[in-house]
């Protein structure tokens, strides 16, 4: 019963924290709550009345009046924020909350960030209570954070399910940095049982070297066998002195190859010419994997485009064509623009992917680089670009000596955003209730789905949250929505300033 779950005087520190949370949520709208108490029942099912009921339900949870809360909870079954009440019930009674209750909540909370926040609180408490089976039951999912994954592994070890725990521990431990403190108990239990194998230690050493974490490289020595320690020492030596990458190293052949791979990558950053020469020698000794060769080639090419001690120019060109890497090709193209080498530009332009070739930026420069017989092509390209909006539309219009149109039709904001997606509804209600932090977390989570991002942008703009609207419009790729991306927040003030100064509003905005 809820009455026993929410006492007026909390009986433990976690209940105290829950009570404080409930108090904070109520305090900002205490006036609304007082008004809501005077509204005669039954309350009509309007949105405003639902908000008042929600605030009353929060107060009931705080005071411990269980039956009245349950009645309000039933009336709010279809309210977008009902899951926040369910979360408060769980947070307020973590010691007695069951795995079934937590799983039911997770299913109802769906994609809301509230789901994982509540799960984290639940699992942390169960770790303190040593309820290992409960932890295993609620964490049987693929989207766990590192912390929750470590708690699950710890629980599995304590239930003697070692084979299930080891993959989780390997993944959490084999990173190129120090892992979060929450994983320490799981790692300590693992070290007592068996600890990482040489293969896992070596994998972490390579990641530490890539992350330039020399401290971690030294730390890993304590987990290695005697044979692996020699390879780790050689790895550390080549890490410090990559110019010695061609010297003989000890250990298994695969470890020697990995050391050579690391050394070439580090050498490429400081002297791509030497890295090229070293790679030519090392390919005679080792059979590198395809992805290793591609990464070494990519780094040598990248730094050769800037360094004086570069790899041979012909080899760099061959690799640019073979690697099919738009980022590297763009670096090369900008160098050609800098030197006005339009013939070289036209050739390298074909190495770009079709998607990149069709962007405004590279269409503009391809028109600038037009060769003999391409005058009509360049004219058509400039005219097409000038009809759009953006920096290269401006450049194209300037090239044609035409006024900038900013597009033929400006998008007019529709009367209202009517999207009924649950995320939009939750953000709307949280903002209405003054729960800004919760609204922000729901909003940011929704930006991962482009179909939701645009309705969120329109909602934010309608509530005066213009920085949110700009972020969401960008996430949606709504580049034509100038009203969202560049909101005129002080339109009247700009108009008055324009009249006083004699300058157009657009000039003042610029």
mmCIF file of C-alpha atoms in Angstrom, residues 31 129 203 221 267 300 328 417:
data_model
loop_
_atom_site.group_PDB
_atom_site.id
_atom_site.type_symbol
_atom_site.label_atom_id
_atom_site.label_comp_id
_atom_site.label_asym_id
_atom_site.label_seq_id
_atom_site.Cartn_x
_atom_site.Cartn_y
_atom_site.Cartn_z
ATOM 1 C CA UNK A 31 -0.182 28.037 -5.759
ATOM 2 C CA UNK A 129 20.963 -4.507 -0.506
ATOM 3 C CA UNK A 203 43.619 -5.371 -26.473
ATOM 4 C CA UNK A 221 51.960 -4.742 -16.622
ATOM 5 C CA UNK A 267 55.336 8.027 -36.715
ATOM 6 C CA UNK A 300 50.322 8.891 -43.823
ATOM 7 C CA UNK A 328 40.959 13.408 -47.135
ATOM 8 C CA UNK A 417 2.515 22.072 -34.220
#
